[in-house]
Coordinates of N, CA, C and O in Angstrom, one line a residue:
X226 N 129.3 47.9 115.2 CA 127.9 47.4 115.3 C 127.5 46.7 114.0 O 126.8 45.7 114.3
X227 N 127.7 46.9 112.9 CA 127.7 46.8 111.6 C 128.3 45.4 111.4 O 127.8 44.3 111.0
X228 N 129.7 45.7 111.7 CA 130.4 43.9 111.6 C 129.9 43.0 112.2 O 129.8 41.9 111.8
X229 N 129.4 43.3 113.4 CA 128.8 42.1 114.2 C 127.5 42.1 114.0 O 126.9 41.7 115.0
X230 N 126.9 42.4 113.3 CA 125.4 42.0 112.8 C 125.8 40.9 111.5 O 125.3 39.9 111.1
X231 N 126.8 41.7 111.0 CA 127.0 41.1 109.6 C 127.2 39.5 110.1 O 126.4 38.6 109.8
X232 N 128.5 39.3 111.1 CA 128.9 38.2 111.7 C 127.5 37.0 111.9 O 127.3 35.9 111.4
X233 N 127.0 37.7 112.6 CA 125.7 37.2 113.0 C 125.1 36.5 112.4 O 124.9 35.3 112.6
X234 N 124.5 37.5 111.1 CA 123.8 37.2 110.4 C 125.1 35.6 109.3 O 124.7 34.4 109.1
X235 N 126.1 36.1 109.1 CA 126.6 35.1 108.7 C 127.0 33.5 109.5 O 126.6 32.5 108.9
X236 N 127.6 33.4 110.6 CA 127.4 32.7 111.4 C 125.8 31.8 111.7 O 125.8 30.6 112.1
X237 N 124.5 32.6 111.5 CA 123.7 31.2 111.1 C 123.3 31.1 109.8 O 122.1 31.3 109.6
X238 N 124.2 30.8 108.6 CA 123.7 30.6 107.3 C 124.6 29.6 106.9 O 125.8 29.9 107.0
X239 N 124.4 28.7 106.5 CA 124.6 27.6 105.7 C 126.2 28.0 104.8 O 126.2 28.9 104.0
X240 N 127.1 27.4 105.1 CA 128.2 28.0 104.4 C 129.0 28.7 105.5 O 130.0 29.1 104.9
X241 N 129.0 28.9 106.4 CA 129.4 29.9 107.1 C 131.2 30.2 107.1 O 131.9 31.2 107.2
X242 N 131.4 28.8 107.0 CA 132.9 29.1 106.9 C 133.6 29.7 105.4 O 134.8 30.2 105.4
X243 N 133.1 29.7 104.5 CA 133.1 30.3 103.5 C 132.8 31.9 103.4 O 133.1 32.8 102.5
X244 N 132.3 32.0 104.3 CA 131.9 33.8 104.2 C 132.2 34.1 105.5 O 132.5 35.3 105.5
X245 N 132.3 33.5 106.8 CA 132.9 34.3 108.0 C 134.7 34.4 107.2 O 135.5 34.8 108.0
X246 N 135.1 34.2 106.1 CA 136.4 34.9 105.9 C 136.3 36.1 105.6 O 137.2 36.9 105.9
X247 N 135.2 36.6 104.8 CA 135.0 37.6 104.2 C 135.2 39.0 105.5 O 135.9 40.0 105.4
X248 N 134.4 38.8 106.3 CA 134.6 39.8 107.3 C 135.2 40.0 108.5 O 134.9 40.7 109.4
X249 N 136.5 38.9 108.2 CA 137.9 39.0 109.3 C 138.3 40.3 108.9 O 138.1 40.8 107.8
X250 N 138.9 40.9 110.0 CA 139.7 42.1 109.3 C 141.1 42.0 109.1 O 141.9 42.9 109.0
X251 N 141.4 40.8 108.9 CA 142.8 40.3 108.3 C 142.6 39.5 106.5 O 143.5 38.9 106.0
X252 N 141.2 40.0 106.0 CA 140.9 39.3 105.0 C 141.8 39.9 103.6 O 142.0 41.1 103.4
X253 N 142.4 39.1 102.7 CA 142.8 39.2 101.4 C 142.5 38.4 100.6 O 142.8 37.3 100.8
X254 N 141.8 39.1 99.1 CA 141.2 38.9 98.4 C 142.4 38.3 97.4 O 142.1 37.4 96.6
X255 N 143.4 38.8 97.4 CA 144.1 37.9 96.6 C 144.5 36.3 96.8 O 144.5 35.5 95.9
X256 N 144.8 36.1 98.1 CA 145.2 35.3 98.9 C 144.1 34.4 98.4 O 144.3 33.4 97.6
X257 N 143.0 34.7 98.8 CA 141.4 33.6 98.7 C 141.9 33.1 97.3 O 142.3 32.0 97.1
X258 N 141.8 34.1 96.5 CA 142.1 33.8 94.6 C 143.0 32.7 94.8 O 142.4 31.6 94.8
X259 N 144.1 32.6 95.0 CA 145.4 32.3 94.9 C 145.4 30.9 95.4 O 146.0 29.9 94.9
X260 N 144.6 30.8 96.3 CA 144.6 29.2 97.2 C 143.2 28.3 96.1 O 142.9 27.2 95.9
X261 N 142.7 29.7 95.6 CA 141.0 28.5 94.7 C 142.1 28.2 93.6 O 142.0 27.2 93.0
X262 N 142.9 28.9 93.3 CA 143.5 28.4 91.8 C 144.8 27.3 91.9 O 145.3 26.4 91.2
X263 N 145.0 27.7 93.2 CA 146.0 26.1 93.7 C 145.5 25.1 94.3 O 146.2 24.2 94.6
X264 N 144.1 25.0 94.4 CA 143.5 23.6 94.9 C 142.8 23.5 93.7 O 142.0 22.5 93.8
X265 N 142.5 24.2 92.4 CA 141.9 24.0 91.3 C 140.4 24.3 91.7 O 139.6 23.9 90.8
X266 N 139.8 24.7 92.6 CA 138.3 24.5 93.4 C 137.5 25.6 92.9 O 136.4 25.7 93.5
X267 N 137.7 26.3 91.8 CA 137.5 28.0 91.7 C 136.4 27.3 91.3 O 135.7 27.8 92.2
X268 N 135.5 26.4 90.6 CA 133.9 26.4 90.0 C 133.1 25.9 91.6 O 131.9 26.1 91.9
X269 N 134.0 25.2 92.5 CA 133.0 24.9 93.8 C 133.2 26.2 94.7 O 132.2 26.5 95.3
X270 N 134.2 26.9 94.8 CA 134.1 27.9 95.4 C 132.7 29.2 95.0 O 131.9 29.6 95.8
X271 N 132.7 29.6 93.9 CA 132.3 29.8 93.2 C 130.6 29.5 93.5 O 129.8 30.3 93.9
X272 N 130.5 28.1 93.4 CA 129.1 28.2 93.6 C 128.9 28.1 95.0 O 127.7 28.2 95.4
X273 N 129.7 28.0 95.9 CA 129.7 28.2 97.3 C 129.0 29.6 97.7 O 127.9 29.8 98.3
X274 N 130.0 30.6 97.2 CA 129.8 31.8 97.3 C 128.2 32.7 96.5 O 127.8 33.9 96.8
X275 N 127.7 31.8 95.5 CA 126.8 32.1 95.2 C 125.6 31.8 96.3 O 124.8 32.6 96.7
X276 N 125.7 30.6 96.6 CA 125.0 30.2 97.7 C 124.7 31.0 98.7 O 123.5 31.2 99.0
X277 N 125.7 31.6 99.4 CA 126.1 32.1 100.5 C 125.3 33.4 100.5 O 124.6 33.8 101.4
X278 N 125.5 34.0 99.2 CA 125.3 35.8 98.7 C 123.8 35.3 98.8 O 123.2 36.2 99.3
X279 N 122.8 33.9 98.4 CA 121.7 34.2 98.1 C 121.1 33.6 99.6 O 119.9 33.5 99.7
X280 N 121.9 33.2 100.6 CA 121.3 32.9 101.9 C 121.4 34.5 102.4 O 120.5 34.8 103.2
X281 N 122.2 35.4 102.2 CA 122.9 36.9 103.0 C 121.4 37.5 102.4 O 120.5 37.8 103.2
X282 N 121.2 37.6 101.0 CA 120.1 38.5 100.2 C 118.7 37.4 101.2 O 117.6 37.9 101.3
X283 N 118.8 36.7 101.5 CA 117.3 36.0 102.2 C 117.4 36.9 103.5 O 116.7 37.8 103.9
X284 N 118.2 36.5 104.0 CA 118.2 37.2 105.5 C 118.0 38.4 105.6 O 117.2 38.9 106.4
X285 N 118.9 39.3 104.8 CA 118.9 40.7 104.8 C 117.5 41.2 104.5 O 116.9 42.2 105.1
X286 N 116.7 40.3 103.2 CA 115.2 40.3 103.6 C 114.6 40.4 104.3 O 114.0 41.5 104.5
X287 N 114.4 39.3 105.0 CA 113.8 38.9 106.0 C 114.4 40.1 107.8 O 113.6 40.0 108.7
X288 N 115.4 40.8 107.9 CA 115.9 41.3 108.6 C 115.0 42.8 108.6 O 114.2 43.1 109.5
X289 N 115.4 43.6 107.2 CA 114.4 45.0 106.5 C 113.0 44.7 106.7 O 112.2 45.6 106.8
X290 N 112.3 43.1 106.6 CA 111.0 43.2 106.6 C 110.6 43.2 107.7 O 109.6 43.6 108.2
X291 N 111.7 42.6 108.4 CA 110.8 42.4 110.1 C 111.0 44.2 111.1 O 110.4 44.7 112.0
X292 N 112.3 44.8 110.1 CA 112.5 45.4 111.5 C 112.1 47.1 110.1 O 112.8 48.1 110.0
X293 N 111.0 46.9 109.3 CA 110.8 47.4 108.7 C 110.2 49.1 109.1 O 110.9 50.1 109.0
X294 N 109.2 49.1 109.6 CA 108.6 50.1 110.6 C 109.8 51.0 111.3 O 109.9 52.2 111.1
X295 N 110.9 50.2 112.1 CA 111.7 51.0 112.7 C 112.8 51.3 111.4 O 113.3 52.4 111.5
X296 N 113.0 50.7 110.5 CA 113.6 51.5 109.5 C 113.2 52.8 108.8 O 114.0 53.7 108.6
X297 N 111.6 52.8 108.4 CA 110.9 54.0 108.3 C 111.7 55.1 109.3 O 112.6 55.9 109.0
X298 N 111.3 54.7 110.1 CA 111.1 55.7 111.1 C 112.9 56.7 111.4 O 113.0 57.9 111.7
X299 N 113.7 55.8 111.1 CA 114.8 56.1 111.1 C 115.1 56.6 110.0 O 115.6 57.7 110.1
X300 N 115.1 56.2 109.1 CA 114.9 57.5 107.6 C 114.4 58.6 108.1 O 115.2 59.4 108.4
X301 N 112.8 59.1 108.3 CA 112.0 59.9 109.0 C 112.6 60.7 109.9 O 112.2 61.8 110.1
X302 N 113.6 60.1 110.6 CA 114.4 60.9 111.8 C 116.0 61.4 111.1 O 116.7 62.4 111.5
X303 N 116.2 60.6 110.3 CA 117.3 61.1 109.5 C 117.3 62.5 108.6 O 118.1 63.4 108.5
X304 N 115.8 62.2 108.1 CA 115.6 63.6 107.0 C 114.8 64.9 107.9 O 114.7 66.1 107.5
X305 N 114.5 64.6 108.9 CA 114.1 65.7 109.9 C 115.6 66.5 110.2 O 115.9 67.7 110.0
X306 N 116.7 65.3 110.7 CA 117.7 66.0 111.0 C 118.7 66.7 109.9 O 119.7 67.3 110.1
X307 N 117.9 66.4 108.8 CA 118.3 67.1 107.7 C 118.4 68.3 107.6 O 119.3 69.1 107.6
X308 N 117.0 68.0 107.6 CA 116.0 69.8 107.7 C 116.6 70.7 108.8 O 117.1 71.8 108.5
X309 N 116.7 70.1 110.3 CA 117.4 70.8 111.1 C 118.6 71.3 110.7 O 118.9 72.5 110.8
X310 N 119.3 70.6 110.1 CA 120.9 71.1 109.9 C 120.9 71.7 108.9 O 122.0 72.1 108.7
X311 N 120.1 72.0 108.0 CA 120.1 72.7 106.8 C 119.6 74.3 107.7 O 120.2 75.3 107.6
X312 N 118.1 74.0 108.7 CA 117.7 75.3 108.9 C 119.2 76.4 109.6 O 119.7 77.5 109.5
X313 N 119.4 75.1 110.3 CA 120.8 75.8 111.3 C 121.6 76.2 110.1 O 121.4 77.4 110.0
X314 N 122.4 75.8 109.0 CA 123.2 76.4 108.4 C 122.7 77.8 107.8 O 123.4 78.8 107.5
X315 N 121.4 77.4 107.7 CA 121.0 79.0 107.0 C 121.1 80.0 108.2 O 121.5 81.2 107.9
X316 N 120.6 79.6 109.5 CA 120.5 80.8 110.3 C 121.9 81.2 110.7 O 122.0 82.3 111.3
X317 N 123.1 80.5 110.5 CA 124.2 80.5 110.5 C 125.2 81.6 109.8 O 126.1 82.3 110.2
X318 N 124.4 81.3 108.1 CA 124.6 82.3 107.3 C 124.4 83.4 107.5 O 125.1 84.4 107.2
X319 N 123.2 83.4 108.3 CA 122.1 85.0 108.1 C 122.6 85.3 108.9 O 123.3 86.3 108.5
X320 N 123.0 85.1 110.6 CA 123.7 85.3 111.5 C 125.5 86.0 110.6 O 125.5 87.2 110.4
X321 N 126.4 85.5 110.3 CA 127.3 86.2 109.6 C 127.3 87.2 108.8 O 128.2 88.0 108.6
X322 N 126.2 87.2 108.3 CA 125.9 88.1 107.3 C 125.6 89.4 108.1 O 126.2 90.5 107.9
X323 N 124.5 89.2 109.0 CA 124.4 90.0 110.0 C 125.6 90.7 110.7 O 125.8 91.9 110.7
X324 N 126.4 89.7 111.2 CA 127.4 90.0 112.0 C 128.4 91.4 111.0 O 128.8 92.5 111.5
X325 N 128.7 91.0 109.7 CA 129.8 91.4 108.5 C 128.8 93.4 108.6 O 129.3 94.6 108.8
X326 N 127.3 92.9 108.4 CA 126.6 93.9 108.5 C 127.3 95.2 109.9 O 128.2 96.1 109.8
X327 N 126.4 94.7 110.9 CA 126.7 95.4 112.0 C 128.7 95.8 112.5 O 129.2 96.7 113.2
X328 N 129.1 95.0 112.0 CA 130.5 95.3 111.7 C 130.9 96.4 111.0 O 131.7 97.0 111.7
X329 N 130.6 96.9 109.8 CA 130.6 97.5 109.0 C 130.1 98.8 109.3 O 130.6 99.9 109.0
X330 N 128.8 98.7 109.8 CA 128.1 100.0 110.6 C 128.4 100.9 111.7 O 128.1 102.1 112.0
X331 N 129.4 99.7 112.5 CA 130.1 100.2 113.5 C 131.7 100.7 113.5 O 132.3 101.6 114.1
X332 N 131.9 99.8 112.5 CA 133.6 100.5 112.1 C 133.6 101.8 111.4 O 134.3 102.7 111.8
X333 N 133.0 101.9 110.6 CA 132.8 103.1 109.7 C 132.7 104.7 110.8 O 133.7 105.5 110.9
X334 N 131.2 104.8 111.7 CA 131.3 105.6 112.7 C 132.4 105.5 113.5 O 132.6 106.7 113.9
X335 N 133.1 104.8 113.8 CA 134.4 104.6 114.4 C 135.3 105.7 113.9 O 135.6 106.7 114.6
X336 N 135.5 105.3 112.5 CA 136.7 105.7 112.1 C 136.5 107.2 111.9 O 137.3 108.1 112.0
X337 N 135.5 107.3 111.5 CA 135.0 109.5 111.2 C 135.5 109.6 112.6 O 136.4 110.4 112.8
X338 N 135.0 109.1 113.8 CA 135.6 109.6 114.7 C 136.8 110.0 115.1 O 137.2 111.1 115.5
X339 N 137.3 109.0 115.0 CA 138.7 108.7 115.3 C 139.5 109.5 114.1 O 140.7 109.8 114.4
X340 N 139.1 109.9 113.3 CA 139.9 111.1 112.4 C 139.7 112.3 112.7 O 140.5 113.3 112.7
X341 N 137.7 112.4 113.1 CA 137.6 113.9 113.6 C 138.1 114.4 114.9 O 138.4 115.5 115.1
X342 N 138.2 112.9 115.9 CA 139.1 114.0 116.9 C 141.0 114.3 116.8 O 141.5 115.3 117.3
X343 N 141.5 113.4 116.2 CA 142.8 113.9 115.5 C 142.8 115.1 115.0 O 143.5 116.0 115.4
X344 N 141.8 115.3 114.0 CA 141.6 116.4 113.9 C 141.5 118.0 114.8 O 142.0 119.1 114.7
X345 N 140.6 117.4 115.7 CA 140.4 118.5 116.6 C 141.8 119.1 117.6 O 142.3 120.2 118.0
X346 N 142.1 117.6 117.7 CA 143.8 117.6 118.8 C 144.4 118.9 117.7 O 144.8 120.0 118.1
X347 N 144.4 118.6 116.7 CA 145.6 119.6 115.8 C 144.9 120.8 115.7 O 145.7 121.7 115.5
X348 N 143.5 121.2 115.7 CA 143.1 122.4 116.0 C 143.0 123.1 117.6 O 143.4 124.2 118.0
X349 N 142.6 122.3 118.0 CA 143.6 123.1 119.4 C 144.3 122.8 120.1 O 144.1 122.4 121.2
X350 N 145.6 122.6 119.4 CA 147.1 122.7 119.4 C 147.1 124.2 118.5 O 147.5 125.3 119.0
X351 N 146.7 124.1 117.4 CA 146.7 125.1 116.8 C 146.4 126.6 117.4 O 147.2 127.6 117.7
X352 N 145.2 126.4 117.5 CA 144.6 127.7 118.6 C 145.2 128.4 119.7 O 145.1 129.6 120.0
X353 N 145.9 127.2 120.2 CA 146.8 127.6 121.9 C 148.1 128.7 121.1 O 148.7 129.6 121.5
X354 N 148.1 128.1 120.1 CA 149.7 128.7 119.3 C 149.7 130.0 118.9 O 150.6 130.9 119.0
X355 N 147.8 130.2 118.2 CA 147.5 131.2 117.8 C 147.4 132.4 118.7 O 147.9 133.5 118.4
X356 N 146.5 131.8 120.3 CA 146.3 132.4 121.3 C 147.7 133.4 121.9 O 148.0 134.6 122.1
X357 N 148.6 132.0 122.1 CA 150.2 132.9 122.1 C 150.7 133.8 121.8 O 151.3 134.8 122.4
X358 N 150.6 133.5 120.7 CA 151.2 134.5 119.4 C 150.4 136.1 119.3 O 150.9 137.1 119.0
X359 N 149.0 135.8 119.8 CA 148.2 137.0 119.7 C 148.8 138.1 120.6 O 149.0 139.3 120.4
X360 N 148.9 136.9 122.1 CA 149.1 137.9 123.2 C 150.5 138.6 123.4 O 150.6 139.6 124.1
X361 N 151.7 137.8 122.4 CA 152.8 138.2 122.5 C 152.9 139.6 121.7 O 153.5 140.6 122.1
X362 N 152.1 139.5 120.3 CA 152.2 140.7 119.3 C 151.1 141.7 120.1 O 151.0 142.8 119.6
X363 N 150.3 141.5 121.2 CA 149.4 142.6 121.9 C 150.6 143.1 122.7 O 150.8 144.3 122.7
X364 N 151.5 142.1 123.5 CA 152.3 142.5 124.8 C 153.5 143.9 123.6 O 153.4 145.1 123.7
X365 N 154.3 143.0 122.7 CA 154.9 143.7 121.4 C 154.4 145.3 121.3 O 155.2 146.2 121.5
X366 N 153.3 145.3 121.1 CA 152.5 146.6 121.1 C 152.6 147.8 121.7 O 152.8 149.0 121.3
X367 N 152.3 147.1 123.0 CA 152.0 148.0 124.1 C 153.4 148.5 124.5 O 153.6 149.6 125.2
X368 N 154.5 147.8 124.1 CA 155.5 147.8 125.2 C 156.0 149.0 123.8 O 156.8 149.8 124.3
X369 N 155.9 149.1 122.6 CA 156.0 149.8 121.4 C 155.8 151.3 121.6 O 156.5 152.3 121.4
X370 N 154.5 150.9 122.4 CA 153.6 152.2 122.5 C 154.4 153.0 123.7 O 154.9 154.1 123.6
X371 N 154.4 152.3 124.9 CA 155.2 152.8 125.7 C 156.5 153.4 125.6 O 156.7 154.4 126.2
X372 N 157.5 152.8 124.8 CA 158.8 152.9 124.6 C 158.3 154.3 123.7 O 159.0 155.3 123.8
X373 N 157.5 154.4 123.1 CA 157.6 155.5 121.7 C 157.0 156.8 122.9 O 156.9 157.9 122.5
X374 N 156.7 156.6 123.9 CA 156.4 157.8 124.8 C 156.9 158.0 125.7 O 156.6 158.9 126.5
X375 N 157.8 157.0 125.9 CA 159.0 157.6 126.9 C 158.9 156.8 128.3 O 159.7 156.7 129.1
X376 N 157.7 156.2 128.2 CA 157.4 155.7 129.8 C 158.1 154.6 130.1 O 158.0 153.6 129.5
X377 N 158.8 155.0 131.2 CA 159.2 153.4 131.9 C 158.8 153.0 132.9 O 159.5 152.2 133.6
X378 N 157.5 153.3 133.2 CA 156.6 152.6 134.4 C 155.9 151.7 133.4 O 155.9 150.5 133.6
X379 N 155.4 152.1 132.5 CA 154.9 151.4 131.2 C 155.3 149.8 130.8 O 154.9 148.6 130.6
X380 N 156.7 150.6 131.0 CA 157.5 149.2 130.1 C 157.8 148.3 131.0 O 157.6 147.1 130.6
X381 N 158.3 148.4 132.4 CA 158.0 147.6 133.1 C 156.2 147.1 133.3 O 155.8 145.9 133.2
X382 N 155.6 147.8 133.5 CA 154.1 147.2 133.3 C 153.8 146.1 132.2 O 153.0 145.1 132.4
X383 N 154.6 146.5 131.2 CA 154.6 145.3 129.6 C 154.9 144.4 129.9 O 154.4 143.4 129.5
X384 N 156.4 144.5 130.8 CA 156.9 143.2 130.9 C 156.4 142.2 131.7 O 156.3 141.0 131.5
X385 N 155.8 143.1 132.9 CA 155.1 142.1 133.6 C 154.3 141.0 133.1 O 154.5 139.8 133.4
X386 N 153.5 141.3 132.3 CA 152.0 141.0 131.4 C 152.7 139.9 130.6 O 152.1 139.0 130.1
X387 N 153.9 140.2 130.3 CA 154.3 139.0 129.0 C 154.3 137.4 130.1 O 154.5 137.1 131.3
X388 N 154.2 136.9 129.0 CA 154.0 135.3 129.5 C 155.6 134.9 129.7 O 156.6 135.5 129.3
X389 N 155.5 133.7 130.3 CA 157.0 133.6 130.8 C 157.8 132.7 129.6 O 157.3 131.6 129.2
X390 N 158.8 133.3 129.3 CA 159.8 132.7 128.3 C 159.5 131.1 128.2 O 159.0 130.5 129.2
X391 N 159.9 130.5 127.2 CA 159.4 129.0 127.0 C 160.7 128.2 127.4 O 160.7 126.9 127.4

């Protein structure tokens, strides 16, 4: 959009062939040099090109004054979207920050959990072991008590009661 305004604007200014080189996109600046210093032309080129630059600086004038209002206005709409993009980056921030927040609040409870019930798993694991152990040294007992009195209705009674071999 930019080149073809420029074009534009160059194409009706006095000189034109002198400055529509400038914005071919096959343009080299050395090349230009190279050809003013082998036709010896560099003082008319020269003022060619001054010419040219002070017909570009008229128009470019005359272009900002006329279409002045809508240039306001587009600055005006530029720095609005400033402001927008600046507000957005901040809520952007606060939003992450937030997020890192609630993150943090939530992992933490997580993890007490997640150790206290590990925990619990190995207390009753524990318990069931203890429970075992209890009933075997009660079954132990009885079957002690019995044997030390002679009974063998007893001791079969004991054995019954014992839990079954593992």
């Amino acid at each position: 959009h930019t080149r073809g305004a420029v074009m534009a604007m160059i194409s009706g200014s006095d000189g034109d062939d002198m400055l529509s080189q400038f914005v071919r996109a096959d343009f080299d600046a050395k090349e230009l040099i190279k050809a003013a210093v082998r036709k010896d032309t560099i003082s008319d080129d020269l003022a060619q090109l001054r010419q040219g630059i002070s017909v570009l600086e008229n128009q470019l004038r005359e272009q900002v004054v006329s279409h002045h209002g809508r240039l306001i206005e587009q600055v005006a709409q530029a720095k609005d979207l400033e402001a927008l993009t600046d507000t957005v980056t901040d809520g952007v921030a606060r939003l992450q920050t937030s997020l890192v927040s609630v993150r943090s609040s939530i992992r933490e409870p997580f993890e007490v959990v997640k150790s206290k019930t590990v925990q619990l798993e190995h207390l009753q694991a524990a318990g069931e072991i203890l429970r075992a152990v209890i009933r075997i040294r009660d079954l132990s007992d009885k079957l002690e008590r019995h044997m030390a009195q002679g009974d063998v209705k007893g001791e079969a009674g004991a054995m019954k009661e014992a839990p079954p071999p593992p």
